[in-house]
mmCIF file with all atom_site columns, C-alpha atoms in Angstrom:
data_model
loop_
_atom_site.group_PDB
_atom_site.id
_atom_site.type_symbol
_atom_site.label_atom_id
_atom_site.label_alt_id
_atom_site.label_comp_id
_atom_site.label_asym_id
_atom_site.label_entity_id
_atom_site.label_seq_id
_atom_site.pdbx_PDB_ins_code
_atom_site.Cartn_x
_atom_site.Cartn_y
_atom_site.Cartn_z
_atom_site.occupancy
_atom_site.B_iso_or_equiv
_atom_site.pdbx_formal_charge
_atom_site.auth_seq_id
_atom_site.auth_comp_id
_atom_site.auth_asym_id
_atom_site.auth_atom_id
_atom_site.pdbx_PDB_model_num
ATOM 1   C CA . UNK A 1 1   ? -32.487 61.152  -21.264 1.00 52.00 ? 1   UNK A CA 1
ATOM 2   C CA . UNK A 1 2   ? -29.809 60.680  -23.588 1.00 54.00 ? 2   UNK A CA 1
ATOM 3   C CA . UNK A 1 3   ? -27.855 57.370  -24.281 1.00 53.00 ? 3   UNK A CA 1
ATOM 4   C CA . UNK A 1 4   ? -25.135 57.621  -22.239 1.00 59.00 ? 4   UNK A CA 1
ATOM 5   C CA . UNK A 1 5   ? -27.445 59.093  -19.408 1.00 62.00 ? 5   UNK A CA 1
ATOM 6   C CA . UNK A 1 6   ? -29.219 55.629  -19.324 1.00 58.00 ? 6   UNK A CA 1
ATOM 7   C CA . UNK A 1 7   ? -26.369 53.177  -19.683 1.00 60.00 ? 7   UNK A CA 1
ATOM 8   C CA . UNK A 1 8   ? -25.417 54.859  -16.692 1.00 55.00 ? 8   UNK A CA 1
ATOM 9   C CA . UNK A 1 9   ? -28.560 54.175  -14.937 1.00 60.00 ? 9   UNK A CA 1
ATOM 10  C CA . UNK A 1 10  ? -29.251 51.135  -15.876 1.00 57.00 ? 10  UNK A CA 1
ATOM 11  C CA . UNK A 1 11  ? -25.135 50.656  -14.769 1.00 61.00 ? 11  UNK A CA 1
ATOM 12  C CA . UNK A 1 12  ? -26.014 52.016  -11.184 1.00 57.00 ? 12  UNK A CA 1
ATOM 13  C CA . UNK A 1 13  ? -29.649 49.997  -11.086 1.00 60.00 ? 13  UNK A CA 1
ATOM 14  C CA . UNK A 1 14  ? -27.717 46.784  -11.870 1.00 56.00 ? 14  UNK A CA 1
ATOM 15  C CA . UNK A 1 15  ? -24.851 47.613  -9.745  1.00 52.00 ? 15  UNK A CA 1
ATOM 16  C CA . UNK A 1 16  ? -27.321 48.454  -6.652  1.00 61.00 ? 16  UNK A CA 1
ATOM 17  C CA . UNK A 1 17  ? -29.550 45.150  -7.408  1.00 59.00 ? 17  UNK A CA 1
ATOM 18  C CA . UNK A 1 18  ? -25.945 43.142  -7.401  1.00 56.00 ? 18  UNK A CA 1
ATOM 19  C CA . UNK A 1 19  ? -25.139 44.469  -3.995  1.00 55.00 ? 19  UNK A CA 1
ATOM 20  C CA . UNK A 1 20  ? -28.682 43.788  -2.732  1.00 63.00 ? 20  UNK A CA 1
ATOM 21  C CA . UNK A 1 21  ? -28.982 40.482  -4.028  1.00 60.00 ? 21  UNK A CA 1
ATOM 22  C CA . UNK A 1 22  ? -25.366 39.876  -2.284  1.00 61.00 ? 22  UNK A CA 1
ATOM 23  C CA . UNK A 1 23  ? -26.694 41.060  1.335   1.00 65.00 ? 23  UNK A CA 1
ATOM 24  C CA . UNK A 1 24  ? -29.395 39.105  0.965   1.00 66.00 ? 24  UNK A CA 1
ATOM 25  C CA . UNK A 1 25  ? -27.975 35.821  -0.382  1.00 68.00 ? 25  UNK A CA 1
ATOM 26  C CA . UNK A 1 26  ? -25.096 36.493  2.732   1.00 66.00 ? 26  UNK A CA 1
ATOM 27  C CA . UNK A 1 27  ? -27.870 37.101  5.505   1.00 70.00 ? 27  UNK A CA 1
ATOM 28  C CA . UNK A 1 28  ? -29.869 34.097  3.747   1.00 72.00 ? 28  UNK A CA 1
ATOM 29  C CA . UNK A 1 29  ? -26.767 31.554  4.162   1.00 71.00 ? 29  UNK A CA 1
ATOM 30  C CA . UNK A 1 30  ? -25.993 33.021  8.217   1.00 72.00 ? 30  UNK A CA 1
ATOM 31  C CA . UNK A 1 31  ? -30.008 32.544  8.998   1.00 74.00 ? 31  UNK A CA 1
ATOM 32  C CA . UNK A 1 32  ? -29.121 28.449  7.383   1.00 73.00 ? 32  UNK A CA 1
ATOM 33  C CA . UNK A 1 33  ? -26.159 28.465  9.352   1.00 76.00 ? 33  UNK A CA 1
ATOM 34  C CA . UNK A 1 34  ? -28.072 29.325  12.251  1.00 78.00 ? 34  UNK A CA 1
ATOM 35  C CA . UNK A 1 35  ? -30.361 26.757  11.722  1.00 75.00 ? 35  UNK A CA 1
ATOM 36  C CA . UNK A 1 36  ? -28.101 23.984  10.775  1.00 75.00 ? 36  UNK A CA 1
ATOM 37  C CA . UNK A 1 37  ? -26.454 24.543  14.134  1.00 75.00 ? 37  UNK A CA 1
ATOM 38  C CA . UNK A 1 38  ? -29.170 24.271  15.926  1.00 77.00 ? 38  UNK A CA 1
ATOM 39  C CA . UNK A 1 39  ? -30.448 21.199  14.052  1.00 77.00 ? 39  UNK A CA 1
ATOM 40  C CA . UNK A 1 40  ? -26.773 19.509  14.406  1.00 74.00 ? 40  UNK A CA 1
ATOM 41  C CA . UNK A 1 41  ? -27.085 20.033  18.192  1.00 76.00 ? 41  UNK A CA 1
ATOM 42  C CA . UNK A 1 42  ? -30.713 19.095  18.627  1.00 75.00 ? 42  UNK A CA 1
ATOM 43  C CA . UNK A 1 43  ? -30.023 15.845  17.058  1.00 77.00 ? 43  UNK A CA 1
ATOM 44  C CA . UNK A 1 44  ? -26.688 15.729  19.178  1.00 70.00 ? 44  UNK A CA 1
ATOM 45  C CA . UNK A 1 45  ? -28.549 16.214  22.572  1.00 73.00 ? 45  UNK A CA 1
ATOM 46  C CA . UNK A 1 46  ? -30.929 13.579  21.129  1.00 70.00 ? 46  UNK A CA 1
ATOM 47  C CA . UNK A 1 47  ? -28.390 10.976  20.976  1.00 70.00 ? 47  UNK A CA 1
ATOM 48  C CA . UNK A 1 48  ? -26.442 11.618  23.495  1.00 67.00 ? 48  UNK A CA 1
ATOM 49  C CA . UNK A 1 49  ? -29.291 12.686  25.759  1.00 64.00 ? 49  UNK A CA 1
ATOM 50  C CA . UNK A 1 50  ? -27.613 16.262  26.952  1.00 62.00 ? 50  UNK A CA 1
ATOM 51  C CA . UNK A 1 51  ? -26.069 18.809  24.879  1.00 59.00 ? 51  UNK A CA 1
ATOM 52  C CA . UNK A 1 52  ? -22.047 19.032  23.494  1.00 56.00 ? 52  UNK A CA 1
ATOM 53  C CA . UNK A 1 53  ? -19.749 20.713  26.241  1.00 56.00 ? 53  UNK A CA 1
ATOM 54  C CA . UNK A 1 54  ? -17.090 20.586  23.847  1.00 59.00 ? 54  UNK A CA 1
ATOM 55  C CA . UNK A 1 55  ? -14.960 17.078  24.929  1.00 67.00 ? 55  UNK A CA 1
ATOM 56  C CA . UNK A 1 56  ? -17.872 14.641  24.092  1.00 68.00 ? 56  UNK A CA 1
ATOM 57  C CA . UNK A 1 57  ? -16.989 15.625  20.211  1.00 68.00 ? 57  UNK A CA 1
ATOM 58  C CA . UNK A 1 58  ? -13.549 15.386  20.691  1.00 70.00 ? 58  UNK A CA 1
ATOM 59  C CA . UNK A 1 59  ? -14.020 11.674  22.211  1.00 75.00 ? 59  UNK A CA 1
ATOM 60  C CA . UNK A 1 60  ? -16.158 10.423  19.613  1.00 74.00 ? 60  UNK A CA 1
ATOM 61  C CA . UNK A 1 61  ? -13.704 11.609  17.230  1.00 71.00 ? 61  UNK A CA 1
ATOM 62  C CA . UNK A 1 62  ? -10.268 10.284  18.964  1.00 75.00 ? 62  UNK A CA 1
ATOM 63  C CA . UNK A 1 63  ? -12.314 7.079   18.881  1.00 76.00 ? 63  UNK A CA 1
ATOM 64  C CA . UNK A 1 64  ? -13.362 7.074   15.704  1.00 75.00 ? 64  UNK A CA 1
ATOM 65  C CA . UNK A 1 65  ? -9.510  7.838   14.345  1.00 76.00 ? 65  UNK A CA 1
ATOM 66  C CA . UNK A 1 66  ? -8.284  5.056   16.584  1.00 80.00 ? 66  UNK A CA 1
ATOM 67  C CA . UNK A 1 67  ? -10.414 2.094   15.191  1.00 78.00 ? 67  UNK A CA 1
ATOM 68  C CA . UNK A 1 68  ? -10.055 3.883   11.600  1.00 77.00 ? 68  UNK A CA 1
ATOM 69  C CA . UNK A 1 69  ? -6.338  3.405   12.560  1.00 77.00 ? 69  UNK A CA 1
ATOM 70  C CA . UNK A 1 70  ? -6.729  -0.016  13.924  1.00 78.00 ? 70  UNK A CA 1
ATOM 71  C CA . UNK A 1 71  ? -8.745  -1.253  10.750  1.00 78.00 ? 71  UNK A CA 1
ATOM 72  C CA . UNK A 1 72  ? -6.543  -0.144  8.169   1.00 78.00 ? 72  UNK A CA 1
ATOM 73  C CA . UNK A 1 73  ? -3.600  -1.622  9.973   1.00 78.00 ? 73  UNK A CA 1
ATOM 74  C CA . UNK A 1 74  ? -5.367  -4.805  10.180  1.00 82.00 ? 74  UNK A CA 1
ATOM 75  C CA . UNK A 1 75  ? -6.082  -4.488  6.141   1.00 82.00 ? 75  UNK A CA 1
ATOM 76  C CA . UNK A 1 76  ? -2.450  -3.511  5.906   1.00 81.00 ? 76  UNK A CA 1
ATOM 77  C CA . UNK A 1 77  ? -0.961  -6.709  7.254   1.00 86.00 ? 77  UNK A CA 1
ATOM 78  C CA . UNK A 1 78  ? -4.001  -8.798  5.259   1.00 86.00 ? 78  UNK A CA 1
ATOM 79  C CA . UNK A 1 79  ? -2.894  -6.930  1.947   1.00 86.00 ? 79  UNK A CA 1
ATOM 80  C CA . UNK A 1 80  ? 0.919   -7.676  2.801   1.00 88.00 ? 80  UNK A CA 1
ATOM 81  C CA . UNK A 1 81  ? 0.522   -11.616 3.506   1.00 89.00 ? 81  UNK A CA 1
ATOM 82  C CA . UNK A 1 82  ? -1.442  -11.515 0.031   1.00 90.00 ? 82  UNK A CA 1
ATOM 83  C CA . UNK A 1 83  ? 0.962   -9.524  -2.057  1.00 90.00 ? 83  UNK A CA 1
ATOM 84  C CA . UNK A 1 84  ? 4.160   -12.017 -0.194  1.00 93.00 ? 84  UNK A CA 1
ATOM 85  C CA . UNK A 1 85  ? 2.222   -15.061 -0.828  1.00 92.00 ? 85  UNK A CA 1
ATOM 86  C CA . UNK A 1 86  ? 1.728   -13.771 -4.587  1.00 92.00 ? 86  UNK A CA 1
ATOM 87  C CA . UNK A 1 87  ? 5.564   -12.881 -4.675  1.00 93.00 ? 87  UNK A CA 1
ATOM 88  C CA . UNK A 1 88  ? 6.251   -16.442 -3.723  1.00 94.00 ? 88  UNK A CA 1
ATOM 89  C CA . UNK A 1 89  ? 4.045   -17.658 -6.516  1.00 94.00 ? 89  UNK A CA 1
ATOM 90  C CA . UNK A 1 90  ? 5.736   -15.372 -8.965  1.00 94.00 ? 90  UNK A CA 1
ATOM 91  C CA . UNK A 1 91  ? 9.291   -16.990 -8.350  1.00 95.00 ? 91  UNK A CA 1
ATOM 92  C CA . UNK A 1 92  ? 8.920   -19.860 -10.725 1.00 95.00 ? 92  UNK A CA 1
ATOM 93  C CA . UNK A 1 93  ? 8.969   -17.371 -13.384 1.00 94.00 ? 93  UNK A CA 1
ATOM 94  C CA . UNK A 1 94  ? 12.278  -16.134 -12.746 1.00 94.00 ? 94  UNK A CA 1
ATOM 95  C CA . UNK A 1 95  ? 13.642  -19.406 -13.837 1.00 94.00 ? 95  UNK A CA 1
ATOM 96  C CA . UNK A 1 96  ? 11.938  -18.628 -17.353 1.00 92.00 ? 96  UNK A CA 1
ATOM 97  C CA . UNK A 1 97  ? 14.822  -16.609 -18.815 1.00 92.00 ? 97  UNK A CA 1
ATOM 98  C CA . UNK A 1 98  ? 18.610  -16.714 -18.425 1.00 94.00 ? 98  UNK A CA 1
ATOM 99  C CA . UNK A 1 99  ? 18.103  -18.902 -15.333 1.00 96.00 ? 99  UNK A CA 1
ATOM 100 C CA . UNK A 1 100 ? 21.242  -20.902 -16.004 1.00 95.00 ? 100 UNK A CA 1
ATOM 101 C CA . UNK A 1 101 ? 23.425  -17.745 -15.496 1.00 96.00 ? 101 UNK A CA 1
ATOM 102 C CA . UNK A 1 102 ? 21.820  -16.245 -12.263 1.00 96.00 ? 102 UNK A CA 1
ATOM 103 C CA . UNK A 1 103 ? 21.844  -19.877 -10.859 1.00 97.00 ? 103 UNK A CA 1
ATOM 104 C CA . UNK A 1 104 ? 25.798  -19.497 -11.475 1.00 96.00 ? 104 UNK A CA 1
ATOM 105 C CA . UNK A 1 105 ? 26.360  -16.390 -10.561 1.00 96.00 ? 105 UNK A CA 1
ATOM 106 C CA . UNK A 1 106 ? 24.017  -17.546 -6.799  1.00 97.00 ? 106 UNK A CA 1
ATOM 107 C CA . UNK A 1 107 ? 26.828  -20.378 -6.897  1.00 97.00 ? 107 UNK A CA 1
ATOM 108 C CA . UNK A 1 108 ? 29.607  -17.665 -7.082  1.00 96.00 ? 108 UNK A CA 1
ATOM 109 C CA . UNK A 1 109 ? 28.402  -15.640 -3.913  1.00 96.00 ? 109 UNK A CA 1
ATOM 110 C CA . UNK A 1 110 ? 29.061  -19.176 -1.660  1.00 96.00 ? 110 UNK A CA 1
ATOM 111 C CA . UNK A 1 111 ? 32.162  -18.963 0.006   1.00 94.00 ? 111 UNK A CA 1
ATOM 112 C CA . UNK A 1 112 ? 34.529  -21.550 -1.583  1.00 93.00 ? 112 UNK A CA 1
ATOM 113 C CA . UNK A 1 113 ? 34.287  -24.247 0.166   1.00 93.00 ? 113 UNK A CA 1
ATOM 114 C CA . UNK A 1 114 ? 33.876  -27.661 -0.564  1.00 93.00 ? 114 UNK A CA 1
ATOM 115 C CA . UNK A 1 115 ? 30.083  -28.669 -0.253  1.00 96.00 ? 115 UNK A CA 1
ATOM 116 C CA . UNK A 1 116 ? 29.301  -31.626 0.921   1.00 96.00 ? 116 UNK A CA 1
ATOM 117 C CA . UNK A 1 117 ? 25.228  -31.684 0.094   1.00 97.00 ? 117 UNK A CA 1
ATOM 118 C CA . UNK A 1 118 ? 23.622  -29.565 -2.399  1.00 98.00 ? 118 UNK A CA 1
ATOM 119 C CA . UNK A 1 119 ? 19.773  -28.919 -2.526  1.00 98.00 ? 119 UNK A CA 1
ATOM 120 C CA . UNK A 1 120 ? 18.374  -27.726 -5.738  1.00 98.00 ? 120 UNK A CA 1
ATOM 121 C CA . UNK A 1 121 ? 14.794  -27.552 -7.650  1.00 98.00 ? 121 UNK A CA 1
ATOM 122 C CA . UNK A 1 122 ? 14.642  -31.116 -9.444  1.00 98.00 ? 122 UNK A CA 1
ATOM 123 C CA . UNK A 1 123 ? 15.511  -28.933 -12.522 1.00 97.00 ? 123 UNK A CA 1
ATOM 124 C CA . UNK A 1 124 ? 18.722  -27.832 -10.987 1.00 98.00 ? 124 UNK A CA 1
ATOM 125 C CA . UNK A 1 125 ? 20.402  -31.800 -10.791 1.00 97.00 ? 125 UNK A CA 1
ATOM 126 C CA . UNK A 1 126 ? 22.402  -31.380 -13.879 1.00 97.00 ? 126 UNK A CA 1
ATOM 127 C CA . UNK A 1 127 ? 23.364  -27.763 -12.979 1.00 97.00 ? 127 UNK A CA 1
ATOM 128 C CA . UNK A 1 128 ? 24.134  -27.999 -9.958  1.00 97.00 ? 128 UNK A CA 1
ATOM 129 C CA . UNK A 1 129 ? 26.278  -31.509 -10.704 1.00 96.00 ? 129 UNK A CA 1
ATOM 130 C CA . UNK A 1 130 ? 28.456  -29.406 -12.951 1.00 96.00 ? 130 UNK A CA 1
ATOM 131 C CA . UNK A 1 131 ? 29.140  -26.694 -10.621 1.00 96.00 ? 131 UNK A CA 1
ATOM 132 C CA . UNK A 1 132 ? 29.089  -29.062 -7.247  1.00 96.00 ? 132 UNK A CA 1
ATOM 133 C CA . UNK A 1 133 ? 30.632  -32.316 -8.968  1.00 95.00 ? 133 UNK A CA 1
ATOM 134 C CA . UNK A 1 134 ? 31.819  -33.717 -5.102  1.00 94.00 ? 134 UNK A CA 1
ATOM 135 C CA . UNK A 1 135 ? 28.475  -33.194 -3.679  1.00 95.00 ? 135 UNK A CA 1
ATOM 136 C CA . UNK A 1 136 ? 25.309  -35.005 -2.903  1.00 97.00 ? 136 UNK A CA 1
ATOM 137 C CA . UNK A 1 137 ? 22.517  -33.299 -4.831  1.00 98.00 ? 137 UNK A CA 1
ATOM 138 C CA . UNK A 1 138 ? 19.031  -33.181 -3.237  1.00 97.00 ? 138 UNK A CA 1
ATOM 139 C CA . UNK A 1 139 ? 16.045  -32.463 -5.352  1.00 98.00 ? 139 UNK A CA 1
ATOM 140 C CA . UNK A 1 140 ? 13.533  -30.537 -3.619  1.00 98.00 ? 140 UNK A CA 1
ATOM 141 C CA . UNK A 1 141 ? 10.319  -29.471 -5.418  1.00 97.00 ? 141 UNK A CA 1
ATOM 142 C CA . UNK A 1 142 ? 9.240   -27.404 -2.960  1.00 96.00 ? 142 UNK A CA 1
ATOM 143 C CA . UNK A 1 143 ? 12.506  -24.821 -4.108  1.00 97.00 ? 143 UNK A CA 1
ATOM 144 C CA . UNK A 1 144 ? 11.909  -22.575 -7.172  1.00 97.00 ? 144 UNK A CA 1
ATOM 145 C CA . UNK A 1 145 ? 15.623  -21.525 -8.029  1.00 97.00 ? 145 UNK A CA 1
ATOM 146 C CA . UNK A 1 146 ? 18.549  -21.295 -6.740  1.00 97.00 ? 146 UNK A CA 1
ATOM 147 C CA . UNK A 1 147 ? 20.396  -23.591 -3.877  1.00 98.00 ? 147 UNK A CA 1
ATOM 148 C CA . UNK A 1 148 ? 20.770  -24.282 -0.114  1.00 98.00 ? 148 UNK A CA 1
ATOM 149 C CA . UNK A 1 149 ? 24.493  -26.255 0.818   1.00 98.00 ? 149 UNK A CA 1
ATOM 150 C CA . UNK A 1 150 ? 26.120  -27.852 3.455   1.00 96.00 ? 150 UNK A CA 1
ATOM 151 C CA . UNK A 1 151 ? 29.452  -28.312 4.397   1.00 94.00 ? 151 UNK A CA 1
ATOM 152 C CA . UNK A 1 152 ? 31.781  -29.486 7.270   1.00 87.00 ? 152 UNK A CA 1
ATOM 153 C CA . UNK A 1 153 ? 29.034  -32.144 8.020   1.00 86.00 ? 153 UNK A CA 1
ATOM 154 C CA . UNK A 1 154 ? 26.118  -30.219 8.558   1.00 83.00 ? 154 UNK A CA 1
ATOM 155 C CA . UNK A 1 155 ? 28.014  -27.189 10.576  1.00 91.00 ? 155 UNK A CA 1
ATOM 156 C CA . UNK A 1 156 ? 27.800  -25.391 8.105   1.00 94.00 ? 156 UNK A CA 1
ATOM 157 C CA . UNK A 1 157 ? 24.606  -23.971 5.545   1.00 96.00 ? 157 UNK A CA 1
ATOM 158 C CA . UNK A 1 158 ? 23.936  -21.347 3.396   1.00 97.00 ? 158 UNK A CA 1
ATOM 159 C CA . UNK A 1 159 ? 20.885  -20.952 1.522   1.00 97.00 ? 159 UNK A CA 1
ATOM 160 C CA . UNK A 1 160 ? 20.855  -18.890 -1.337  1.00 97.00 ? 160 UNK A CA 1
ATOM 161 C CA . UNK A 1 161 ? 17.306  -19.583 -2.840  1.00 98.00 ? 161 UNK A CA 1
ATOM 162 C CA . UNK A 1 162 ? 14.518  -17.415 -4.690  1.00 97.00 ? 162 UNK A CA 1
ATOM 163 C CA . UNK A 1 163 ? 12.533  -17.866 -1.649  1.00 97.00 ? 163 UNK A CA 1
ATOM 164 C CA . UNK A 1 164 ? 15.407  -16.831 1.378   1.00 97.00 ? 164 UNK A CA 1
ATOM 165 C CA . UNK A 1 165 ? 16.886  -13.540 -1.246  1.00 96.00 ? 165 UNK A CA 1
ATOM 166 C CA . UNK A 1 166 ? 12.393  -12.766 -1.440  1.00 95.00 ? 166 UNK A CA 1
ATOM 167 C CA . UNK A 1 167 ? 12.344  -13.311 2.565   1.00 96.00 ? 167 UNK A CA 1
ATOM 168 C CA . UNK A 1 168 ? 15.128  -11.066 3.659   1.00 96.00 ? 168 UNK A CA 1
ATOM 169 C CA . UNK A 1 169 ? 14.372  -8.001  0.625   1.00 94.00 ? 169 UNK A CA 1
ATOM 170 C CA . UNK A 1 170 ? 10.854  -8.263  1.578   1.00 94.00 ? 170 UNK A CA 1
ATOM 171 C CA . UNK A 1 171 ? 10.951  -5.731  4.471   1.00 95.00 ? 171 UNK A CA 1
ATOM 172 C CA . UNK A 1 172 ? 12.334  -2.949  1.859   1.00 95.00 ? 172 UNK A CA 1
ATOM 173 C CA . UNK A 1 173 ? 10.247  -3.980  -0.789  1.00 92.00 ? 173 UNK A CA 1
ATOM 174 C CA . UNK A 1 174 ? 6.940   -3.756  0.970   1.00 91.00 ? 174 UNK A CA 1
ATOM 175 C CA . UNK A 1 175 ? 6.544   0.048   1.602   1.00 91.00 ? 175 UNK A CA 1
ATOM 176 C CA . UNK A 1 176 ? 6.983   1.008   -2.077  1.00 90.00 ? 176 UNK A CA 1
ATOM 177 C CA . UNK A 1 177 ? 4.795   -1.743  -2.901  1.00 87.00 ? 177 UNK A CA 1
ATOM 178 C CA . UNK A 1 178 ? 2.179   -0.368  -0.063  1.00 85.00 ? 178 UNK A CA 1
ATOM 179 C CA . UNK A 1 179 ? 2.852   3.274   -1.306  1.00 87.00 ? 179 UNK A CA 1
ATOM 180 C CA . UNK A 1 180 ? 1.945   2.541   -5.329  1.00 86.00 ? 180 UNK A CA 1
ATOM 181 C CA . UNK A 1 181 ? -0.884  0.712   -3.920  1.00 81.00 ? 181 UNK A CA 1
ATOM 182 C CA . UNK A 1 182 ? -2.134  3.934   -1.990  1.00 78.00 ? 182 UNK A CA 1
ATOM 183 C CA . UNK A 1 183 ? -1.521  5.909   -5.100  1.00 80.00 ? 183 UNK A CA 1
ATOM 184 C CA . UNK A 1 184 ? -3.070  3.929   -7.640  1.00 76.00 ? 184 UNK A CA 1
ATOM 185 C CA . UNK A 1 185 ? -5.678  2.421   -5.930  1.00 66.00 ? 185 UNK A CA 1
ATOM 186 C CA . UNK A 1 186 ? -7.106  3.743   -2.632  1.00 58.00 ? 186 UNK A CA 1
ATOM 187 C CA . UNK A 1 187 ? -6.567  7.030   -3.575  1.00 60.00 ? 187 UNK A CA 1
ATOM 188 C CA . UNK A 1 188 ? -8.461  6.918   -7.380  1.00 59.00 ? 188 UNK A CA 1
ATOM 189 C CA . UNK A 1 189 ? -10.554 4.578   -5.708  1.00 57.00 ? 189 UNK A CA 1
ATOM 190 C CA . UNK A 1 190 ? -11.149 1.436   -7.708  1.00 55.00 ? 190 UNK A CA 1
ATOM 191 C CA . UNK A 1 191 ? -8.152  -0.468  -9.569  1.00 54.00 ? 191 UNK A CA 1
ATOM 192 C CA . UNK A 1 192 ? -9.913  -0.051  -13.016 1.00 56.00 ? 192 UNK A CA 1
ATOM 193 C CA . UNK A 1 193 ? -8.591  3.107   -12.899 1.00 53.00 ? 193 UNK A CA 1
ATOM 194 C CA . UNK A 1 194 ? -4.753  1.947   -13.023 1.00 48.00 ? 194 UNK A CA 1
#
């Protein structure tokens, strides 16, 4: 037998083991497919004490989606009380730099009236004096920046705070804040990973 005679042998022997090797390994993994079905509904009828006519599954899962549905709604509103409660904390820092000309440029967006009572972060007395110098300024600690005013004895108020402009965004804010959350987090599945 020459060379070229038995590289073409051994080419057809290899070839012919392949394909029986392949038959095999395919008639292996139907006989375990067999048997895993018949396992998966042995230990079904176990449970469930009779075998699966095709809705039980189909219950057990629409169940199973609803209360996965229910709990991550209930983590949802959890995680957004924590992440507005931790926006609320964060406001004091937005006093930190260039405060005095956002806290005159929140005076500008009042219509011009003439305020009678002016509430302000203790902070804000000499500020808001200047820019209210006929009004009664009321410190409140509880306010991070910005003010809250009265006019036409009481019939009138507008508050322009931190908290109030945080309050009325929040509804925007909180999807994208939910969404990077989902991508960052959830989804890579530990926040060391950020």
């Amino acid at each position: 037998m020459g060379g070229e005679e038995l590289i073409g042998s051994l080419w057809k022997e290899a070839h012919e083991k392949a394909a029986t090797f392949r038959r095999d390994a395919e008639g292996e993994a139907e006989a375990l497919k067999t048997v895993l079905s018949a396992r998966f509904e042995a230990i079904r009828t176990e449970f469930t004490g009779h075998p699966d006519s095709g809705g039980e599954t189909g219950k057990i899962l629409l169940e199973a989606e609803t209360r996965a549905r229910k709990v991550r709604l209930t983590s949802v509103e959890g995680l957004s009380s924590r992440l507005y409660s931790l926006a609320v904390s964060c406001l004091p820092y937005l006093r930190e730099e260039g405060y005095d000309i956002v806290f005159s440029s929140l005076a500008r967006e009042l219509p011009p009236l003439e305020w009678q009572l002016v509430r302000v972060n203790p902070a804000d007395e000499e500020r808001a004096g200047k820019l209210f110098p006929y009004a009664e300024i009321i410190k409140d600690p509880g306010m991070s920046g910005g003010m809250e005013v009265e006019a036409r004895g009481g019939g009138l108020r507008v508050i322009n705070t931190f908290e109030k402009r945080l309050e009325k965004s929040w509804p925007r804010l909180l999807p994208g804040l939910l969404a990077d959350i989902d991508r960052t987090v959830l989804t890579d599945g530990t926040p060391e990973k950020v």
